[in-house]
GROMACS .gro file of N, CA and C in nm:
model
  450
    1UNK      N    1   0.084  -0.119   0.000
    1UNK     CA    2   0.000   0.000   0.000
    1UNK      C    3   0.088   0.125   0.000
    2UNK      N    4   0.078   0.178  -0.069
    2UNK     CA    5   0.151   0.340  -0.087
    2UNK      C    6   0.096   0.424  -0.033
    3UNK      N    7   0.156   0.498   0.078
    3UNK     CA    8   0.129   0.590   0.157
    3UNK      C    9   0.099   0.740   0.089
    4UNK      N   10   0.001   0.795   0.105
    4UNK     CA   11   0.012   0.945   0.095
    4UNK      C   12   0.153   1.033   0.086
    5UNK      N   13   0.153   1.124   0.034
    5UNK     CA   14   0.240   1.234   0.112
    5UNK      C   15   0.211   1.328   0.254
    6UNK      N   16   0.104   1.302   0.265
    6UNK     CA   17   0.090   1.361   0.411
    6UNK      C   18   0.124   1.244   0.521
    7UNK      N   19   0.090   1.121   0.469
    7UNK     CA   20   0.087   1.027   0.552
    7UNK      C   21   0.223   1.038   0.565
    8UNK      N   22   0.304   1.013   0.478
    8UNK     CA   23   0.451   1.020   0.474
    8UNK      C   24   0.516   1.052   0.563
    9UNK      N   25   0.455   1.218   0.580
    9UNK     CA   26   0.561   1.325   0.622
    9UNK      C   27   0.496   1.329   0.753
   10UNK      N   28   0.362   1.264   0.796
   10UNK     CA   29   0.343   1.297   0.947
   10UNK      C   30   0.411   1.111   1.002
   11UNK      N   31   0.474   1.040   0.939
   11UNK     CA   32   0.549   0.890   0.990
   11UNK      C   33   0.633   0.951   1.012
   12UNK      N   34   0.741   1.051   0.900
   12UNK     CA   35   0.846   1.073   0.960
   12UNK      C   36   0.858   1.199   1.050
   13UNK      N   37   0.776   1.259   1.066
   13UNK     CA   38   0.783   1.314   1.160
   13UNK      C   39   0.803   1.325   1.297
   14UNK      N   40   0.677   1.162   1.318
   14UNK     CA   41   0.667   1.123   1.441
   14UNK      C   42   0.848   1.057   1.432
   15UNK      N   43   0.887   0.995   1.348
   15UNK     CA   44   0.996   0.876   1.381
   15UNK      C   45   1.134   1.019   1.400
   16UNK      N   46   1.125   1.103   1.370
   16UNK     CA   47   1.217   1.203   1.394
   16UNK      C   48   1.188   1.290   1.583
   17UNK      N   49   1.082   1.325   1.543
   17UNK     CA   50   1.048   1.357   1.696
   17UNK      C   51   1.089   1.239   1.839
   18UNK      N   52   1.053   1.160   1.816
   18UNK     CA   53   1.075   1.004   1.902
   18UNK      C   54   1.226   1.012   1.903
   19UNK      N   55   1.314   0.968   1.799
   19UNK     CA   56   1.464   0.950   1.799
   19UNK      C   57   1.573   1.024   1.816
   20UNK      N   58   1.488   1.201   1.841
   20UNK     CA   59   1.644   1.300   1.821
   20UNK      C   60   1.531   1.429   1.869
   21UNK      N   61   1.483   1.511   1.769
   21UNK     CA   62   1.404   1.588   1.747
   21UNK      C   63   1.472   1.675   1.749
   22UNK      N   64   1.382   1.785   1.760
   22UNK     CA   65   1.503   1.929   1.692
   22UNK      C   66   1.620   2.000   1.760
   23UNK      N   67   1.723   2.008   1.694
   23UNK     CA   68   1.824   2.098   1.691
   23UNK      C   69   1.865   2.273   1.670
   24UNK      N   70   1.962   2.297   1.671
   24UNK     CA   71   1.956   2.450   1.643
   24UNK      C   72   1.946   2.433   1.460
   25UNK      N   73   2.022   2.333   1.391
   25UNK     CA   74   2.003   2.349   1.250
   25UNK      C   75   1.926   2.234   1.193
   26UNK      N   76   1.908   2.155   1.278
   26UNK     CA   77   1.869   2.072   1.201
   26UNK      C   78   1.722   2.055   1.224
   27UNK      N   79   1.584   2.047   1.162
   27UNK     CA   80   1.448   2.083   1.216
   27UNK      C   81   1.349   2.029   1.140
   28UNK      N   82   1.183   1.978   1.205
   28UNK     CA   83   1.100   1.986   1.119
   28UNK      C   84   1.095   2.087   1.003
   29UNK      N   85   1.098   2.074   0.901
   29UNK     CA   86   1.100   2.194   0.818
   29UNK      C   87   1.002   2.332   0.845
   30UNK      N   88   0.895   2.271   0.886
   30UNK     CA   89   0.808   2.413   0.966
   30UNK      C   90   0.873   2.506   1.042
   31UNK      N   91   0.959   2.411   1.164
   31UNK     CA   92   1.039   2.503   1.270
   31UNK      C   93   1.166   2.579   1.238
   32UNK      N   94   1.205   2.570   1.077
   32UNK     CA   95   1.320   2.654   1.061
   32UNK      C   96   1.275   2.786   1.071
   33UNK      N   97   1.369   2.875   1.054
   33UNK     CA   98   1.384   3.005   1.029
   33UNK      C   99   1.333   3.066   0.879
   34UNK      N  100   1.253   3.130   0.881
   34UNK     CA  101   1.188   3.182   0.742
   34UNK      C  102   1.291   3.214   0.607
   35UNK      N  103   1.362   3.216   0.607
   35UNK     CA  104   1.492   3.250   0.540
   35UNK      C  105   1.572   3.131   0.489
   36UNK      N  106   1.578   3.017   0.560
   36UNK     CA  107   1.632   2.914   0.575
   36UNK      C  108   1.491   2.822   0.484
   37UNK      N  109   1.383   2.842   0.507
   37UNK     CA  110   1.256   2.796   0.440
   37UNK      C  111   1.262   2.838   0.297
   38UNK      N  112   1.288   2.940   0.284
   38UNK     CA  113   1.262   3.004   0.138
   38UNK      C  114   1.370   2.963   0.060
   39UNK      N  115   1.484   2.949   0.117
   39UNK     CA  116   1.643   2.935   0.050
   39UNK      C  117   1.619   2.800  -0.005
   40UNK      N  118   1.589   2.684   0.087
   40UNK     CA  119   1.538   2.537   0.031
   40UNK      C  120   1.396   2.509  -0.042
   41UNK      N  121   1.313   2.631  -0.029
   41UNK     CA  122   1.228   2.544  -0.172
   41UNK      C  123   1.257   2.613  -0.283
   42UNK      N  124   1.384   2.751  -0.276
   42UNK     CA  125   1.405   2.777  -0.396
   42UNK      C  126   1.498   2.664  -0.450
   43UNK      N  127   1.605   2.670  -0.382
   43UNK     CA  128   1.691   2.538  -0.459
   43UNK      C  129   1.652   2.406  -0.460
   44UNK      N  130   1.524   2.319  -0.387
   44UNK     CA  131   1.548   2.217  -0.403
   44UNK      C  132   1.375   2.214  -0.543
   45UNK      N  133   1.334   2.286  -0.551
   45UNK     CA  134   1.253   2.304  -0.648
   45UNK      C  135   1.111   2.166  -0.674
   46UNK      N  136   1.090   2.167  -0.545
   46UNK     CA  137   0.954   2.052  -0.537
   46UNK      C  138   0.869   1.999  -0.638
   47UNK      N  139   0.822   1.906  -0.644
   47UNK     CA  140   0.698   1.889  -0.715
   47UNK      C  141   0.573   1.908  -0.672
   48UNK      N  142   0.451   1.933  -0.725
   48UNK     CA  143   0.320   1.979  -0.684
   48UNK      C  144   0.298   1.915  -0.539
   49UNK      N  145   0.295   1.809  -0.597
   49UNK     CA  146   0.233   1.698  -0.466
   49UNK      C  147   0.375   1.636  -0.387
   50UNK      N  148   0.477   1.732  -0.356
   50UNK     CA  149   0.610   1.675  -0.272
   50UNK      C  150   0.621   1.751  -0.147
   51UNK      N  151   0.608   1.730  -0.028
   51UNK     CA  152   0.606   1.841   0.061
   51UNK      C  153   0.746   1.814   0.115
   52UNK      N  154   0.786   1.898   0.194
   52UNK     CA  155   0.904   1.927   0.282
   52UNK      C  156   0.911   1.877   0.407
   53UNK      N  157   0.951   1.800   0.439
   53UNK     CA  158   0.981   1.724   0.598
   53UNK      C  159   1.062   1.792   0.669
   54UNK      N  160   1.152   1.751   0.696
   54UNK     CA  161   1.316   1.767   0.725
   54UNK      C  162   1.424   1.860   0.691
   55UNK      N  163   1.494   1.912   0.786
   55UNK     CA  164   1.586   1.958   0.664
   55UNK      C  165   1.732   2.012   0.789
   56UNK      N  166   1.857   1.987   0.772
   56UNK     CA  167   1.960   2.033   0.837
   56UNK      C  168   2.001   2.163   0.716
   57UNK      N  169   2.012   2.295   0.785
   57UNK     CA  170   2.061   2.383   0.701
   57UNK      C  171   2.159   2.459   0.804
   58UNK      N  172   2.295   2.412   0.728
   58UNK     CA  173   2.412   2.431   0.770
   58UNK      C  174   2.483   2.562   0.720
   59UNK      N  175   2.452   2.584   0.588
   59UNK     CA  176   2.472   2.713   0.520
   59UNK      C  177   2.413   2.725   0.386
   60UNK      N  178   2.413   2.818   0.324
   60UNK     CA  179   2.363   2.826   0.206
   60UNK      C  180   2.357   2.717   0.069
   61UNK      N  181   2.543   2.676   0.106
   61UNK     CA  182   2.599   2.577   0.009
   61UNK      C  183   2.591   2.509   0.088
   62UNK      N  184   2.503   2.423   0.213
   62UNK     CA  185   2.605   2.315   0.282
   62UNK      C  186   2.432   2.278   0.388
   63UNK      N  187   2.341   2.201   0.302
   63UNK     CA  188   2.225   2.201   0.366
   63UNK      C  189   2.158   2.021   0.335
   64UNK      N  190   2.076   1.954   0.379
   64UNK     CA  191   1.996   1.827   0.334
   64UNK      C  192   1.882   1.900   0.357
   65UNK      N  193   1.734   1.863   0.271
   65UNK     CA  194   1.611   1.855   0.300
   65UNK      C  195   1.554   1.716   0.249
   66UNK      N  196   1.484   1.635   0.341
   66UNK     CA  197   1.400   1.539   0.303
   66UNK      C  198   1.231   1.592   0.295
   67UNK      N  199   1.243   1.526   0.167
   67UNK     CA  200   1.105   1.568   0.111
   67UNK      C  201   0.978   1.415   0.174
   68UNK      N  202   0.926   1.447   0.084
   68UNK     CA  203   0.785   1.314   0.103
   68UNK      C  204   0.823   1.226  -0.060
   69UNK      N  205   0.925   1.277  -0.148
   69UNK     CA  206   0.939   1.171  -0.216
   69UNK      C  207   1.125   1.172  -0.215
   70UNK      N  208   1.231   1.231  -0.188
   70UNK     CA  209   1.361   1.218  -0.226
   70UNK      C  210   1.435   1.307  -0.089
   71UNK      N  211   1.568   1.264  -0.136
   71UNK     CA  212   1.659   1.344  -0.008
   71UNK      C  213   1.724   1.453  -0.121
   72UNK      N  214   1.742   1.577  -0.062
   72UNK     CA  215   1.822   1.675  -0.161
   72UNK      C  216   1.903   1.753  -0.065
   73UNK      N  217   2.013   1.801  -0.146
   73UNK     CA  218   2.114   1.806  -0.094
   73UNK      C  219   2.219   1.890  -0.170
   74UNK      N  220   2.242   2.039  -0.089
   74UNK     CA  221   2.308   2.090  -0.153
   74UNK      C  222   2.436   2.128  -0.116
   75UNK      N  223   2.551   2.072  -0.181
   75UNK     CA  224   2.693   2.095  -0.144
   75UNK      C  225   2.768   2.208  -0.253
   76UNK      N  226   2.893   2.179  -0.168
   76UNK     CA  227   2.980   2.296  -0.278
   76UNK      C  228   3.013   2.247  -0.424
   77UNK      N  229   2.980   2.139  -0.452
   77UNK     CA  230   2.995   2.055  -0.586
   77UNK      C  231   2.827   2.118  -0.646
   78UNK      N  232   2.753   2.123  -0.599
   78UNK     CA  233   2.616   2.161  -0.653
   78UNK      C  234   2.488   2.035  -0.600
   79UNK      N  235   2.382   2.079  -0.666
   79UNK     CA  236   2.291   1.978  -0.574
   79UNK      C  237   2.263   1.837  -0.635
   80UNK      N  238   2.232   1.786  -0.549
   80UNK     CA  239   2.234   1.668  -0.540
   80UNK      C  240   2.107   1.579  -0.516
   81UNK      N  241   1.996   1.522  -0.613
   81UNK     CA  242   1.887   1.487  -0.557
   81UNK      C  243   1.826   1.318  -0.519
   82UNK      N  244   1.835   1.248  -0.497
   82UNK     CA  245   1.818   1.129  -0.449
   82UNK      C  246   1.678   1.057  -0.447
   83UNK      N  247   1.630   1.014  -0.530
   83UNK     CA  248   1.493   0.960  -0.536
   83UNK      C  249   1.469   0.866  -0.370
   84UNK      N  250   1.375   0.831  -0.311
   84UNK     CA  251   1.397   0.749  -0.197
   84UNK      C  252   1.370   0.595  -0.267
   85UNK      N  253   1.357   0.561  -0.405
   85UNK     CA  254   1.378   0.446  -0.447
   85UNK      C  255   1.469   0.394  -0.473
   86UNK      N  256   1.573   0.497  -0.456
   86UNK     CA  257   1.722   0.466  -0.510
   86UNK      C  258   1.797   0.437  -0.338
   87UNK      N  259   1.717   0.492  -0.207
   87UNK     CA  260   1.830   0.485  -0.100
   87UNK      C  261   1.778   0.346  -0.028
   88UNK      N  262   1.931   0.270  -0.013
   88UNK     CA  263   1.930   0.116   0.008
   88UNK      C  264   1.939   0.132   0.175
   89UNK      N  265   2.015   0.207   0.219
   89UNK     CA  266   2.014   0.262   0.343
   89UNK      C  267   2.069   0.351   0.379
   90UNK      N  268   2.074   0.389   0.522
   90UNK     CA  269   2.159   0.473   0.564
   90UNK      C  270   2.240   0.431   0.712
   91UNK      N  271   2.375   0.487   0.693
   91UNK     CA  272   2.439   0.448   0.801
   91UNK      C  273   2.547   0.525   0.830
   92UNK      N  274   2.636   0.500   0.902
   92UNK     CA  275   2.744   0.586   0.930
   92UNK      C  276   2.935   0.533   0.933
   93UNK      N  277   3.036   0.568   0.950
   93UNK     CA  278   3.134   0.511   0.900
   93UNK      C  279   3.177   0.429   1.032
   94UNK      N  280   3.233   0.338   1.018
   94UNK     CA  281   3.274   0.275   1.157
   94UNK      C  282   3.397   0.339   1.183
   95UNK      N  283   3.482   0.387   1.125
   95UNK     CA  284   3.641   0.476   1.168
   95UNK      C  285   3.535   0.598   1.250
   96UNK      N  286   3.450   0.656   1.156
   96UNK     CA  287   3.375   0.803   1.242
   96UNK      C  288   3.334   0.746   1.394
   97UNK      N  289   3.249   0.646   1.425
   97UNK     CA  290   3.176   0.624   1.557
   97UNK      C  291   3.328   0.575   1.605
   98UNK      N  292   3.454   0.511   1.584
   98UNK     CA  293   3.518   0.427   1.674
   98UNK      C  294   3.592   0.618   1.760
   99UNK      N  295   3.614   0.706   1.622
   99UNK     CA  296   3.702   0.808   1.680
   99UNK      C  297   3.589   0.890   1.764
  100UNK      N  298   3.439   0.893   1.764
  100UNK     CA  299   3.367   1.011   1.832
  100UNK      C  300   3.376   0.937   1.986
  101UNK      N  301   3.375   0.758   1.965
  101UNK     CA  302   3.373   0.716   2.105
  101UNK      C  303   3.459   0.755   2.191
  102UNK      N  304   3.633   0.698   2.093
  102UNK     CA  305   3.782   0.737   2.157
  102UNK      C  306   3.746   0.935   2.187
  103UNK      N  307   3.700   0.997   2.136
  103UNK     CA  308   3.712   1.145   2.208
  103UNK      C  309   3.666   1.154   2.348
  104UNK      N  310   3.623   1.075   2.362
  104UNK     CA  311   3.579   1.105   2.527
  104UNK      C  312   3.456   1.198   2.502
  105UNK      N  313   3.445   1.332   2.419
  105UNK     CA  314   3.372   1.437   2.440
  105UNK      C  315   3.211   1.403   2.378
  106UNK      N  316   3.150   1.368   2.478
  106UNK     CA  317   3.004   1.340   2.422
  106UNK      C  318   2.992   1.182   2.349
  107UNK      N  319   3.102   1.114   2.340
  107UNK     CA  320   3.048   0.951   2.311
  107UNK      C  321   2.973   0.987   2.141
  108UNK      N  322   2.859   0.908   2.143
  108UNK     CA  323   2.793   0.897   2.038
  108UNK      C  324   2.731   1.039   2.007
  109UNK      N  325   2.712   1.095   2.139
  109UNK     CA  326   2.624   1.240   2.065
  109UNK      C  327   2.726   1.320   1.961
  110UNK      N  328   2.845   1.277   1.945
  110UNK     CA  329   2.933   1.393   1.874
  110UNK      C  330   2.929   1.349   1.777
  111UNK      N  331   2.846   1.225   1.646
  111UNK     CA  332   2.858   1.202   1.551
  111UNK      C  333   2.794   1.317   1.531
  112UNK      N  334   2.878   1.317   1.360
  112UNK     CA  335   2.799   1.415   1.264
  112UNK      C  336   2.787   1.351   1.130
  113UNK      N  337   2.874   1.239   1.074
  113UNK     CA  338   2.857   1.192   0.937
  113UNK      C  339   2.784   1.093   0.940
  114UNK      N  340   2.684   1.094   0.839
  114UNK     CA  341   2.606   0.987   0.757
  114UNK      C  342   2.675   0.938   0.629
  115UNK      N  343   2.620   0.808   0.570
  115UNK     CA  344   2.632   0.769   0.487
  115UNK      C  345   2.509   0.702   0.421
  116UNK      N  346   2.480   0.775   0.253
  116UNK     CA  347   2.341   0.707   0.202
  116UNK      C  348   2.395   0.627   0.124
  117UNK      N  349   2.338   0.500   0.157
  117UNK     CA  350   2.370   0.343   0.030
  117UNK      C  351   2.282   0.313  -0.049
  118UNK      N  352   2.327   0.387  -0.119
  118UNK     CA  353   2.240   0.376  -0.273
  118UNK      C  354   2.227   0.269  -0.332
  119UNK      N  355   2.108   0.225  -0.387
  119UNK     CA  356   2.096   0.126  -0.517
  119UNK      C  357   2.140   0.166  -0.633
  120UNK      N  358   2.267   0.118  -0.686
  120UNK     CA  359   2.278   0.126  -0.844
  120UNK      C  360   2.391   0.245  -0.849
  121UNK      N  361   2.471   0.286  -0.777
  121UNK     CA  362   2.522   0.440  -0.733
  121UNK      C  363   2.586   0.425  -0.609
  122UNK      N  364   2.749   0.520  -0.589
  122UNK     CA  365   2.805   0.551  -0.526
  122UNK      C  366   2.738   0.561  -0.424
  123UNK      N  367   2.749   0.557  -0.266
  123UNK     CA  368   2.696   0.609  -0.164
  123UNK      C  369   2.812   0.723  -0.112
  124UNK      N  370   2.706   0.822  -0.066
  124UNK     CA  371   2.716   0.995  -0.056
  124UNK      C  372   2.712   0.986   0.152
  125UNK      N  373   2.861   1.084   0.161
  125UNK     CA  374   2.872   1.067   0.267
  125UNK      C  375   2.881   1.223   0.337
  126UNK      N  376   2.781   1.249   0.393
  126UNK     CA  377   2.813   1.372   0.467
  126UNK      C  378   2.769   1.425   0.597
  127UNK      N  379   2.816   1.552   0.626
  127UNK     CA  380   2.817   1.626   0.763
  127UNK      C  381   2.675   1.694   0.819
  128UNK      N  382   2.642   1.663   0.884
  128UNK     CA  383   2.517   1.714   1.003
  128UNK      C  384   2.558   1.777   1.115
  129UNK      N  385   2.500   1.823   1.187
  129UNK     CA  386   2.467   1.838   1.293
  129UNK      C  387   2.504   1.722   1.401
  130UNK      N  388   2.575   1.741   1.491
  130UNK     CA  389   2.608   1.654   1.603
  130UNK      C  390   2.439   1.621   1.642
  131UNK      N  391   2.443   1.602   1.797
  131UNK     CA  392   2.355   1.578   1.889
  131UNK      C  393   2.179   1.482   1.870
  132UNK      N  394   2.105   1.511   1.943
  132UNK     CA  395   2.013   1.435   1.935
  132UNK      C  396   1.941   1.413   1.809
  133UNK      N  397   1.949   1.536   1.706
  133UNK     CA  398   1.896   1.571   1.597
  133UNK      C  399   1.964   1.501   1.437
  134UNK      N  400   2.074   1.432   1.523
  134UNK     CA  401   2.127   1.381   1.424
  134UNK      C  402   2.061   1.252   1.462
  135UNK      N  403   2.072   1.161   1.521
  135UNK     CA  404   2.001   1.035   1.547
  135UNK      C  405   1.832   1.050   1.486
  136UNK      N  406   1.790   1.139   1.485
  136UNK     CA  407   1.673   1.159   1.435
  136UNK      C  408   1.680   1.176   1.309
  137UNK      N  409   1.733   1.228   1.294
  137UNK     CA  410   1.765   1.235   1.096
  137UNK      C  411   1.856   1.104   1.048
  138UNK      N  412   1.880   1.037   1.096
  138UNK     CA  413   1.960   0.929   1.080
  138UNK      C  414   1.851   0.803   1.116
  139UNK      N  415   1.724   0.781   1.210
  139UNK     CA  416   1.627   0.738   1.165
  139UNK      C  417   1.544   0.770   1.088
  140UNK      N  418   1.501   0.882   1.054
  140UNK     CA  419   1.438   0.909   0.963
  140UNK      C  420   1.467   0.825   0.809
  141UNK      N  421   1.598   0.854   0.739
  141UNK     CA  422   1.659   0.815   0.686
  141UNK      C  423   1.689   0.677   0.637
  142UNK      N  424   1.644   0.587   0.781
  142UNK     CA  425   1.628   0.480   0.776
  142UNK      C  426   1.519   0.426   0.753
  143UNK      N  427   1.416   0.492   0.785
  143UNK     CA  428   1.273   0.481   0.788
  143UNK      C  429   1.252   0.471   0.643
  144UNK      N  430   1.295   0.580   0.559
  144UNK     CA  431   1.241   0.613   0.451
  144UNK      C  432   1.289   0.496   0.343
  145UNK      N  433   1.463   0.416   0.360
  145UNK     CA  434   1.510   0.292   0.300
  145UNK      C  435   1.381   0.126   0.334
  146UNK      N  436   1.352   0.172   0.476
  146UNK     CA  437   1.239   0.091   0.488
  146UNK      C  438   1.086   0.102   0.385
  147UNK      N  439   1.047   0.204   0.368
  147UNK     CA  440   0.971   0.263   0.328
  147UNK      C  441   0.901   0.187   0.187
  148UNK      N  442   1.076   0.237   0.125
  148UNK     CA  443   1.076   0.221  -0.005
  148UNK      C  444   1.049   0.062  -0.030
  149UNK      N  445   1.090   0.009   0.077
  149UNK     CA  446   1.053  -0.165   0.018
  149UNK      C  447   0.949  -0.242   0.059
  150UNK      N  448   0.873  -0.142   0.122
  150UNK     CA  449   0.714  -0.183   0.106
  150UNK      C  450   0.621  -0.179  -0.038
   0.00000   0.00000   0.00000
């Protein structure tokens, strides 16, 4: 059964709220900053029926938004858009968690890198937001690899 887009975006919502929830950058897309809202639906350029979930906005060049159909993603190489049929999963590097553990400073809360494992395609590895908000976007993420194979 194929979920709505509202249905979508209020699953991951809840599964983001539950696992992390919001950060200073990283946020339901509602709770960003108006500026930070406008900057991502100019660049990530939606479809009619695609709403906005998620989104870590780190800087202008240096942001993720998860939509209700793809992850997008804009780096200093340019953007980057990710169908969620294409993401096999998501996870993180085992050198990154062995060195955030060895820091002593915050254990697991000090991850910041993900990794998306794509079907058919390189997997894309990048920087977030430390803290609770990353575990939430990092289920989310997972949710949505689940998603897709319903």
């Amino acid at each position: 059964m194929k979920l709505s887009a509202e249905a979508r975006l209020r699953r991951l919502l809840r599964v983001f709220a539950e696992t992390g929830g919001d950060g200073p950058r990283t946020r339901a897309f509602d709770n960003l900053p108006a500026d930070s809202r406008a900057h991502l639906l100019e660049y990530a350029a939606l479809t009619a029926d695609e709403l906005p979930v998620i989104a870590y906005f780190g800087s202008p060049v240096h942001w993720v938004l998860i939509t209700t159909d793809r992850i997008v993603m804009g780096r200093q190489a340019g953007l980057l858009s990710i169908p969620w049929a294409d993401l096999e999963n998501a996870t993180t590097d085992t050198a990154h968690v062995h060195a955030a553990f060895a820091s002593g400073a915050g254990g697991k809360l000090s991850l910041s890198r993900l990794r998306l494992q794509r079907r058919d395609a390189e997997d894309i590895e990048f920087e977030v937001e430390a803290g609770p908000a990353f575990f939430g976007l990092w289920n989310v993420l997972k949710t949505i690899a689940s998603l897709r194979k319903e």
